[in-house]
Amino acid sequence: MTGGSGKLGRACVRDLVEHGWEVVNLDRAPSTDALAPYTEVDLTDYGQAVEALTGIDDRYEGVDALVHLAAIPAPGLKANAATFRNNALTTFNVFQAAKLAGIGNIVWASSETVLGLPFETPPPYLPIDEEYAPRPESTYSLVKTMEETMVEQFCRWDPELKATGLRFSNVMYVSDYAAFPAFEDDPLLRKWNLWSYIDARDGAQAIRLALGREGAGREVCVIASPDTVMSTPTMDLVNAYYPDLELRRPVSGHESLMSTEKARRLFGYDPRHTWRNHI
Ligand SMILES: NC(=O)c1ccc[n+]([C@@H]2O[C@H](COP(=O)([O-])OP(=O)(O)OC[C@H]3O[C@@H](n4cnc5c(N)ncnc54)[C@H](O)[C@@H]3O)[C@@H](O)[C@H]2O)c1
């Protein structure tokens, strides 16, 4: 796993280890957890990426599958050129190195941002899904879009390659949920991603299940929690902020406006967690 020391990575290492996988954490920073052996690598360096995926000394021999999460994880954390350089180079290097190493099963982190966040241009319809073309509105999101396009070509070159891009919503730990009730005071605070989130444990579940999906080729799937961050019913939010948008199917209760239907269908994604059980 690349980026196994990060927020999503730590939850994913835990989930995979608990489900019997042997995981090696390839990251440029150590993890606060010690659940998987850690090797420090800078994946912008192709040589290091190749060594990391073919096996470093006695750490491990060969790699069955790759989970690629390493990235600068949002717009604005670094200058755009630095985000572009790190994320684009890292993803090219790990896919190219995986090709060399003969790794045929890859799950990588794309992002909800490719759906058009922060929706200054409203989405084409609700609930949003994978059926419309990406609308990146930042350099971070532009790179995620480029990666999705690049992987399509890697899969065309190797028809046996299975590569699943997961468009994660905003990743949350249980410790983040204390802040949720305050969103109720100002719904505009979370309108930028249609009031969505993903519990890190369910994000990890999606990665594990995507590793086991049937078939080859590139697929991209939205991964969000089944509900919104709000106590206001979802239809009240739609009527207040997007009254003119096409509603493609009925939405009830606190249901998310990000559809995860495709992930459910393709690999049985079955989110189990909601912030409502922790407040
Ligand atoms: N956090 C979110 O809300 C969110 C939402 C959608 C998608 N994502 C994506 O999910 C992935 C994981 O995000 P996260 O929140 O865990 O981020 P994070 O910053 O907590 O973890 C990313 C990890 O990648 C490592 N890394 C970055 N560049 C590297 C490089 N060149 N070489 C080696 N290691 C490198 C970092 O050291 C870090 O440990 C990212 O690809 C991010 O873009 C995150």
mmCIF file of C-alpha atoms and ligand atoms in Angstrom:
data_model
loop_
_atom_site.group_PDB
_atom_site.id
_atom_site.type_symbol
_atom_site.label_atom_id
_atom_site.label_comp_id
_atom_site.label_asym_id
_atom_site.label_seq_id
_atom_site.Cartn_x
_atom_site.Cartn_y
_atom_site.Cartn_z
ATOM 1 C CA MET A 1 0.000 0.000 0.000
ATOM 2 C CA THR A 2 1.279 3.436 -0.849
ATOM 3 C CA GLY A 3 0.268 6.172 1.581
ATOM 4 C CA GLY A 4 -0.431 3.652 4.344
ATOM 5 C CA SER A 5 0.633 6.185 6.992
ATOM 6 C CA GLY A 6 -2.132 8.603 6.007
ATOM 7 C CA LYS A 7 -5.646 9.121 7.291
ATOM 8 C CA LEU A 8 -7.349 6.698 4.921
ATOM 9 C CA GLY A 9 -4.264 4.493 4.688
ATOM 10 C CA ARG A 10 -4.157 3.751 8.422
ATOM 11 C CA ALA A 11 -7.804 2.619 8.400
ATOM 12 C CA CYS A 12 -7.126 0.557 5.300
ATOM 13 C CA VAL A 13 -4.008 -1.148 6.686
ATOM 14 C CA ARG A 14 -6.020 -2.128 9.763
ATOM 15 C CA ASP A 15 -8.919 -3.482 7.698
ATOM 16 C CA LEU A 16 -6.718 -5.480 5.322
ATOM 17 C CA VAL A 17 -4.595 -6.965 8.118
ATOM 18 C CA GLU A 18 -7.771 -7.905 10.017
ATOM 19 C CA HIS A 19 -8.954 -9.683 6.862
ATOM 20 C CA GLY A 20 -5.809 -11.737 6.429
ATOM 21 C CA TRP A 21 -3.787 -9.650 3.968
ATOM 22 C CA GLU A 22 -0.060 -9.159 4.429
ATOM 23 C CA VAL A 23 0.463 -5.453 3.960
ATOM 24 C CA VAL A 24 3.619 -3.418 3.435
ATOM 25 C CA ASN A 25 3.296 0.314 3.956
ATOM 26 C CA LEU A 26 5.207 2.331 1.356
ATOM 27 C CA ASP A 27 5.210 5.964 2.398
ATOM 28 C CA ARG A 28 7.644 8.817 2.810
ATOM 29 C CA ALA A 29 6.495 9.284 6.423
ATOM 30 C CA PRO A 30 6.169 6.640 9.161
ATOM 31 C CA SER A 31 2.781 5.571 10.461
ATOM 32 C CA THR A 32 1.530 6.222 13.982
ATOM 33 C CA ASP A 33 0.278 2.595 13.901
ATOM 34 C CA ALA A 34 2.607 -0.375 13.712
ATOM 35 C CA LEU A 35 0.236 -2.835 12.052
ATOM 36 C CA ALA A 36 2.276 -3.272 8.869
ATOM 37 C CA PRO A 37 5.990 -3.138 8.123
ATOM 38 C CA TYR A 38 6.955 0.297 6.863
ATOM 39 C CA THR A 39 9.490 1.173 4.202
ATOM 40 C CA GLU A 40 10.311 4.804 3.550
ATOM 41 C CA VAL A 41 10.067 5.609 -0.145
ATOM 42 C CA ASP A 42 9.625 8.757 -2.145
ATOM 43 C CA LEU A 43 7.406 7.595 -4.996
ATOM 44 C CA THR A 44 8.203 10.631 -7.148
ATOM 45 C CA ASP A 45 11.497 8.768 -7.711
ATOM 46 C CA TYR A 46 10.825 6.061 -10.319
ATOM 47 C CA GLY A 47 13.762 3.943 -9.146
ATOM 48 C CA GLN A 48 12.344 3.803 -5.636
ATOM 49 C CA ALA A 49 8.866 2.993 -6.968
ATOM 50 C CA VAL A 50 10.263 0.089 -9.018
ATOM 51 C CA GLU A 51 12.180 -1.318 -6.081
ATOM 52 C CA ALA A 52 9.190 -0.867 -3.789
ATOM 53 C CA LEU A 53 6.906 -2.884 -6.067
ATOM 54 C CA THR A 54 9.358 -5.615 -6.971
ATOM 55 C CA GLY A 55 10.519 -6.263 -3.407
ATOM 56 C CA ILE A 56 13.151 -4.626 -1.243
ATOM 57 C CA ASP A 57 15.757 -7.026 0.156
ATOM 58 C CA ASP A 58 14.224 -9.337 2.754
ATOM 59 C CA ARG A 59 11.149 -7.165 3.445
ATOM 60 C CA TYR A 60 8.905 -9.089 1.059
ATOM 61 C CA GLU A 61 9.014 -11.065 -2.162
ATOM 62 C CA GLY A 62 6.708 -9.885 -4.875
ATOM 63 C CA VAL A 63 3.410 -8.077 -4.619
ATOM 64 C CA ASP A 64 -0.016 -9.573 -5.427
ATOM 65 C CA ALA A 65 -1.971 -6.344 -5.406
ATOM 66 C CA LEU A 66 -1.377 -2.641 -5.046
ATOM 67 C CA VAL A 67 -3.443 -0.099 -3.130
ATOM 68 C CA HIS A 68 -2.238 3.341 -4.176
ATOM 69 C CA LEU A 69 -3.268 6.127 -1.789
ATOM 70 C CA ALA A 70 -0.108 8.280 -1.606
ATOM 71 C CA ALA A 71 -0.838 11.860 -2.589
ATOM 72 C CA ILE A 72 -1.106 15.377 -1.335
ATOM 73 C CA PRO A 73 -4.768 14.876 -0.417
ATOM 74 C CA ALA A 74 -6.528 18.166 -1.127
ATOM 75 C CA PRO A 75 -6.277 21.482 -2.970
ATOM 76 C CA GLY A 76 -4.524 24.317 -1.166
ATOM 77 C CA LEU A 77 -2.150 22.279 1.012
ATOM 78 C CA LYS A 78 0.779 23.054 -1.296
ATOM 79 C CA ALA A 79 1.347 25.312 -4.269
ATOM 80 C CA ASN A 80 -0.528 23.861 -7.235
ATOM 81 C CA ALA A 81 2.645 23.058 -9.159
ATOM 82 C CA ALA A 82 3.931 21.060 -6.172
ATOM 83 C CA THR A 83 0.645 19.154 -5.878
ATOM 84 C CA PHE A 84 0.694 18.479 -9.605
ATOM 85 C CA ARG A 85 4.290 17.297 -9.555
ATOM 86 C CA ASN A 86 3.949 15.038 -6.527
ATOM 87 C CA ASN A 87 0.603 13.465 -7.365
ATOM 88 C CA ALA A 88 0.955 13.053 -11.134
ATOM 89 C CA LEU A 89 4.498 11.708 -10.931
ATOM 90 C CA THR A 90 3.695 9.373 -8.050
ATOM 91 C CA THR A 91 0.714 7.820 -9.810
ATOM 92 C CA PHE A 92 2.539 7.428 -13.124
ATOM 93 C CA ASN A 93 5.531 5.886 -11.344
ATOM 94 C CA VAL A 94 3.520 3.343 -9.366
ATOM 95 C CA PHE A 95 1.423 2.267 -12.364
ATOM 96 C CA GLN A 96 4.509 1.996 -14.570
ATOM 97 C CA ALA A 97 6.406 0.116 -11.853
ATOM 98 C CA ALA A 98 3.394 -2.165 -11.293
ATOM 99 C CA LYS A 99 3.446 -2.970 -15.008
ATOM 100 C CA LEU A 100 7.117 -3.889 -14.790
ATOM 101 C CA ALA A 101 6.477 -5.970 -11.666
ATOM 102 C CA GLY A 102 3.528 -7.792 -13.288
ATOM 103 C CA ILE A 103 0.994 -6.609 -10.704
ATOM 104 C CA GLY A 104 -2.435 -7.146 -12.231
ATOM 105 C CA ASN A 105 -4.717 -5.826 -9.479
ATOM 106 C CA ILE A 106 -4.671 -2.158 -8.458
ATOM 107 C CA VAL A 107 -7.051 -0.035 -6.411
ATOM 108 C CA TRP A 108 -6.226 3.646 -6.288
ATOM 109 C CA ALA A 109 -7.689 6.746 -4.655
ATOM 110 C CA SER A 110 -9.417 9.108 -6.995
ATOM 111 C CA SER A 111 -11.644 11.766 -5.444
ATOM 112 C CA GLU A 112 -15.147 13.168 -5.205
ATOM 113 C CA THR A 113 -13.662 16.444 -6.479
ATOM 114 C CA VAL A 114 -13.764 15.142 -10.078
ATOM 115 C CA LEU A 115 -17.567 15.324 -9.808
ATOM 116 C CA GLY A 116 -17.340 19.132 -9.894
ATOM 117 C CA LEU A 117 -16.742 20.211 -6.286
ATOM 118 C CA PRO A 118 -17.299 22.852 -4.939
ATOM 119 C CA PHE A 119 -20.313 22.957 -7.274
ATOM 120 C CA GLU A 120 -20.198 26.663 -8.081
ATOM 121 C CA THR A 121 -21.505 25.169 -11.315
ATOM 122 C CA PRO A 122 -24.324 22.925 -10.079
ATOM 123 C CA PRO A 123 -24.130 19.207 -10.891
ATOM 124 C CA PRO A 124 -26.144 18.076 -13.934
ATOM 125 C CA TYR A 125 -28.617 16.057 -11.835
ATOM 126 C CA LEU A 126 -29.101 14.445 -8.429
ATOM 127 C CA PRO A 127 -28.049 12.083 -6.940
ATOM 128 C CA ILE A 128 -24.677 12.429 -8.644
ATOM 129 C CA ASP A 129 -22.905 9.336 -9.979
ATOM 130 C CA GLU A 130 -20.220 8.226 -12.453
ATOM 131 C CA GLU A 131 -22.378 8.791 -15.557
ATOM 132 C CA TYR A 132 -21.262 12.329 -16.437
ATOM 133 C CA ALA A 133 -17.800 13.495 -17.569
ATOM 134 C CA PRO A 134 -15.356 14.714 -14.900
ATOM 135 C CA ARG A 135 -15.487 18.424 -14.044
ATOM 136 C CA PRO A 136 -12.242 19.194 -12.153
ATOM 137 C CA GLU A 137 -12.250 22.685 -10.642
ATOM 138 C CA SER A 138 -8.763 22.651 -9.043
ATOM 139 C CA THR A 139 -5.268 21.450 -9.917
ATOM 140 C CA TYR A 140 -5.632 18.670 -7.339
ATOM 141 C CA SER A 141 -8.791 17.491 -9.074
ATOM 142 C CA LEU A 142 -7.269 17.978 -12.515
ATOM 143 C CA VAL A 143 -4.540 15.477 -11.597
ATOM 144 C CA LYS A 144 -7.126 12.995 -10.272
ATOM 145 C CA THR A 145 -8.964 13.345 -13.612
ATOM 146 C CA MET A 146 -5.736 12.856 -15.568
ATOM 147 C CA GLU A 147 -4.968 9.761 -13.509
ATOM 148 C CA GLU A 148 -8.363 8.259 -14.313
ATOM 149 C CA THR A 149 -7.664 8.884 -18.023
ATOM 150 C CA MET A 150 -4.111 7.557 -17.787
ATOM 151 C CA VAL A 151 -5.238 4.336 -16.117
ATOM 152 C CA GLU A 152 -7.727 3.739 -18.916
ATOM 153 C CA GLN A 153 -4.759 3.565 -21.305
ATOM 154 C CA PHE A 154 -2.725 1.292 -18.990
ATOM 155 C CA CYS A 155 -5.718 -1.071 -19.067
ATOM 156 C CA ARG A 156 -5.953 -0.864 -22.865
ATOM 157 C CA TRP A 157 -2.258 -1.785 -23.091
ATOM 158 C CA ASP A 158 -2.807 -4.740 -20.775
ATOM 159 C CA PRO A 159 -6.349 -6.148 -21.110
ATOM 160 C CA GLU A 160 -5.778 -8.366 -18.059
ATOM 161 C CA LEU A 161 -5.059 -5.450 -15.747
ATOM 162 C CA LYS A 162 -7.794 -4.770 -13.190
ATOM 163 C CA ALA A 163 -7.668 -1.186 -11.907
ATOM 164 C CA THR A 164 -10.374 0.331 -9.723
ATOM 165 C CA GLY A 165 -10.406 4.045 -8.985
ATOM 166 C CA LEU A 166 -12.412 5.016 -5.918
ATOM 167 C CA ARG A 167 -13.786 8.545 -5.872
ATOM 168 C CA PHE A 168 -13.771 8.968 -2.101
ATOM 169 C CA SER A 169 -15.856 11.569 -0.376
ATOM 170 C CA ASN A 170 -14.339 13.513 2.545
ATOM 171 C CA VAL A 171 -12.693 10.943 4.847
ATOM 172 C CA MET A 172 -13.795 11.020 8.508
ATOM 173 C CA TYR A 173 -12.707 9.281 11.702
ATOM 174 C CA VAL A 174 -15.069 8.798 14.655
ATOM 175 C CA SER A 175 -13.129 11.606 16.382
ATOM 176 C CA ASP A 176 -14.275 13.986 13.613
ATOM 177 C CA TYR A 177 -17.965 13.420 14.317
ATOM 178 C CA ALA A 178 -18.132 15.771 17.321
ATOM 179 C CA ALA A 179 -17.958 18.648 14.825
ATOM 180 C CA PHE A 180 -20.932 17.449 12.769
ATOM 181 C CA PRO A 181 -23.865 18.892 14.750
ATOM 182 C CA ALA A 182 -22.496 22.416 14.164
ATOM 183 C CA PHE A 183 -22.985 21.976 10.400
ATOM 184 C CA GLU A 184 -26.702 22.198 11.099
ATOM 185 C CA ASP A 185 -26.396 25.898 12.002
ATOM 186 C CA ASP A 186 -25.143 26.777 8.524
ATOM 187 C CA PRO A 187 -25.924 24.297 5.717
ATOM 188 C CA LEU A 188 -23.669 26.316 3.392
ATOM 189 C CA LEU A 189 -20.646 25.028 5.376
ATOM 190 C CA ARG A 190 -20.902 21.610 3.695
ATOM 191 C CA LYS A 191 -22.751 22.415 0.483
ATOM 192 C CA TRP A 192 -19.424 22.205 -1.412
ATOM 193 C CA ASN A 193 -19.598 18.402 -1.438
ATOM 194 C CA LEU A 194 -23.383 18.032 -1.235
ATOM 195 C CA TRP A 195 -23.180 17.358 2.534
ATOM 196 C CA SER A 196 -21.380 14.027 1.946
ATOM 197 C CA TYR A 197 -18.622 12.204 3.828
ATOM 198 C CA ILE A 198 -17.063 8.748 4.052
ATOM 199 C CA ASP A 199 -16.380 6.947 7.323
ATOM 200 C CA ALA A 200 -12.739 5.794 7.060
ATOM 201 C CA ARG A 201 -13.745 2.233 8.032
ATOM 202 C CA ASP A 202 -16.219 2.046 5.156
ATOM 203 C CA GLY A 203 -13.626 3.595 2.827
ATOM 204 C CA ALA A 204 -11.294 0.768 3.855
ATOM 205 C CA GLN A 205 -14.049 -1.786 3.245
ATOM 206 C CA ALA A 206 -14.526 -0.399 -0.277
ATOM 207 C CA ILE A 207 -10.810 -0.792 -1.007
ATOM 208 C CA ARG A 208 -10.742 -4.379 0.248
ATOM 209 C CA LEU A 209 -13.850 -5.366 -1.698
ATOM 210 C CA ALA A 210 -12.609 -3.588 -4.837
ATOM 211 C CA LEU A 211 -9.420 -5.689 -4.678
ATOM 212 C CA GLY A 212 -11.682 -8.727 -5.044
ATOM 213 C CA ARG A 213 -13.957 -7.493 -7.802
ATOM 214 C CA GLU A 214 -14.546 -9.758 -10.778
ATOM 215 C CA GLY A 215 -13.276 -8.885 -14.243
ATOM 216 C CA ALA A 216 -10.528 -6.718 -15.669
ATOM 217 C CA GLY A 217 -10.246 -3.194 -17.007
ATOM 218 C CA ARG A 218 -10.627 0.237 -15.474
ATOM 219 C CA GLU A 219 -13.644 1.145 -13.374
ATOM 220 C CA VAL A 220 -14.238 4.265 -11.312
ATOM 221 C CA CYS A 221 -16.760 4.318 -8.465
ATOM 222 C CA VAL A 222 -18.062 6.950 -6.074
ATOM 223 C CA ILE A 223 -17.489 5.946 -2.432
ATOM 224 C CA ALA A 224 -19.507 7.837 0.179
ATOM 225 C CA SER A 225 -21.320 7.049 3.400
ATOM 226 C CA PRO A 226 -25.016 6.306 2.878
ATOM 227 C CA ASP A 227 -26.207 9.421 4.711
ATOM 228 C CA THR A 228 -25.370 13.132 4.754
ATOM 229 C CA VAL A 229 -23.621 15.091 7.526
ATOM 230 C CA MET A 230 -26.904 16.907 8.248
ATOM 231 C CA SER A 231 -29.958 16.369 10.472
ATOM 232 C CA THR A 232 -32.073 18.300 7.986
ATOM 233 C CA PRO A 233 -33.745 15.790 5.625
ATOM 234 C CA THR A 234 -31.987 15.586 2.288
ATOM 235 C CA MET A 235 -35.043 16.633 0.278
ATOM 236 C CA ASP A 236 -35.275 19.845 2.340
ATOM 237 C CA LEU A 237 -31.665 20.630 1.343
ATOM 238 C CA VAL A 238 -32.412 19.861 -2.303
ATOM 239 C CA ASN A 239 -35.503 22.075 -2.282
ATOM 240 C CA ALA A 240 -33.620 24.918 -0.571
ATOM 241 C CA TYR A 241 -30.395 24.868 -2.628
ATOM 242 C CA TYR A 242 -31.075 22.976 -5.868
ATOM 243 C CA PRO A 243 -34.829 23.358 -6.517
ATOM 244 C CA ASP A 244 -34.409 23.322 -10.304
ATOM 245 C CA LEU A 245 -32.124 20.288 -10.659
ATOM 246 C CA GLU A 246 -33.356 17.076 -12.230
ATOM 247 C CA LEU A 247 -33.923 14.453 -9.523
ATOM 248 C CA ARG A 248 -33.219 11.093 -11.164
ATOM 249 C CA ARG A 249 -34.765 9.003 -8.421
ATOM 250 C CA PRO A 250 -36.551 9.605 -5.136
ATOM 251 C CA VAL A 251 -34.315 10.433 -2.175
ATOM 252 C CA SER A 252 -35.525 9.735 1.337
ATOM 253 C CA GLY A 253 -34.563 10.590 4.918
ATOM 254 C CA HIS A 254 -30.929 11.610 5.273
ATOM 255 C CA GLU A 255 -29.824 9.712 2.182
ATOM 256 C CA SER A 256 -26.585 10.885 0.529
ATOM 257 C CA LEU A 257 -26.761 12.790 -2.748
ATOM 258 C CA MET A 258 -23.722 10.810 -3.920
ATOM 259 C CA SER A 259 -24.889 7.522 -5.393
ATOM 260 C CA THR A 260 -22.798 4.461 -4.523
ATOM 261 C CA GLU A 261 -25.001 2.174 -6.588
ATOM 262 C CA LYS A 262 -22.154 1.272 -8.956
ATOM 263 C CA ALA A 263 -19.785 0.186 -6.148
ATOM 264 C CA ARG A 264 -22.579 -1.856 -4.567
ATOM 265 C CA ARG A 265 -23.264 -3.568 -7.896
ATOM 266 C CA LEU A 266 -19.634 -4.100 -8.959
ATOM 267 C CA PHE A 267 -18.096 -5.384 -5.759
ATOM 268 C CA GLY A 268 -20.739 -5.456 -3.039
ATOM 269 C CA TYR A 269 -19.814 -2.228 -1.221
ATOM 270 C CA ASP A 270 -21.935 -2.264 1.929
ATOM 271 C CA PRO A 271 -21.219 0.707 4.230
ATOM 272 C CA ARG A 272 -21.867 -0.060 7.898
ATOM 273 C CA HIS A 273 -21.104 3.195 9.703
ATOM 274 C CA THR A 274 -22.835 6.517 10.218
ATOM 275 C CA TRP A 275 -21.874 9.496 12.343
ATOM 276 C CA ARG A 276 -25.380 9.301 13.847
ATOM 277 C CA ASN A 277 -24.307 6.306 15.977
ATOM 278 C CA HIS A 278 -21.472 8.281 17.580
ATOM 279 C CA ILE A 279 -23.136 11.531 18.672
HETATM 280 N N1 LIG B 1 -8.943 12.774 2.970
HETATM 281 C C1 LIG B 1 -9.955 12.948 2.146
HETATM 282 O O1 LIG B 1 -10.991 13.519 2.494
HETATM 283 C C2 LIG B 1 -9.877 12.389 0.728
HETATM 284 C C3 LIG B 1 -11.009 12.482 -0.093
HETATM 285 C C4 LIG B 1 -10.942 11.960 -1.399
HETATM 286 C C5 LIG B 1 -9.781 11.349 -1.836
HETATM 287 N N2 LIG B 1 -8.679 11.291 -1.012
HETATM 288 C C6 LIG B 1 -7.468 10.646 -1.526
HETATM 289 O O2 LIG B 1 -7.198 9.508 -0.718
HETATM 290 C C7 LIG B 1 -5.787 9.305 -0.599
HETATM 291 C C8 LIG B 1 -5.391 9.253 0.852
HETATM 292 O O3 LIG B 1 -5.764 10.488 1.458
HETATM 293 P P1 LIG B 1 -5.481 10.772 3.013
HETATM 294 O O4 LIG B 1 -6.549 11.674 3.502
HETATM 295 O O5 LIG B 1 -5.210 9.502 3.728
HETATM 296 O O6 LIG B 1 -4.147 11.640 2.894
HETATM 297 P P2 LIG B 1 -2.910 11.741 3.903
HETATM 298 O O7 LIG B 1 -2.174 12.997 3.577
HETATM 299 O O8 LIG B 1 -3.366 11.544 5.307
HETATM 300 O O9 LIG B 1 -2.040 10.485 3.457
HETATM 301 C C9 LIG B 1 -1.326 10.466 2.259
HETATM 302 C C10 LIG B 1 -0.007 9.777 2.505
HETATM 303 O O10 LIG B 1 0.719 9.765 1.262
HETATM 304 C C11 LIG B 1 2.095 9.976 1.556
HETATM 305 N N3 LIG B 1 2.756 10.501 0.362
HETATM 306 C C12 LIG B 1 2.412 11.616 -0.332
HETATM 307 N N4 LIG B 1 3.258 11.786 -1.365
HETATM 308 C C13 LIG B 1 4.146 10.763 -1.315
HETATM 309 C C14 LIG B 1 5.272 10.396 -2.104
HETATM 310 N N5 LIG B 1 5.669 11.147 -3.127
HETATM 311 N N6 LIG B 1 5.955 9.271 -1.776
HETATM 312 C C15 LIG B 1 5.572 8.517 -0.713
HETATM 313 N N7 LIG B 1 4.527 8.817 0.079
HETATM 314 C C16 LIG B 1 3.821 9.931 -0.224
HETATM 315 C C17 LIG B 1 2.112 10.934 2.743
HETATM 316 O O11 LIG B 1 3.325 10.867 3.465
HETATM 317 C C18 LIG B 1 0.884 10.485 3.535
HETATM 318 O O12 LIG B 1 1.222 9.582 4.576
HETATM 319 C C19 LIG B 1 -5.142 10.436 -1.416
HETATM 320 O O13 LIG B 1 -4.868 9.969 -2.710
HETATM 321 C C20 LIG B 1 -6.229 11.504 -1.452
HETATM 322 O O14 LIG B 1 -6.071 12.339 -2.577
HETATM 323 C C21 LIG B 1 -8.708 11.777 0.258
#
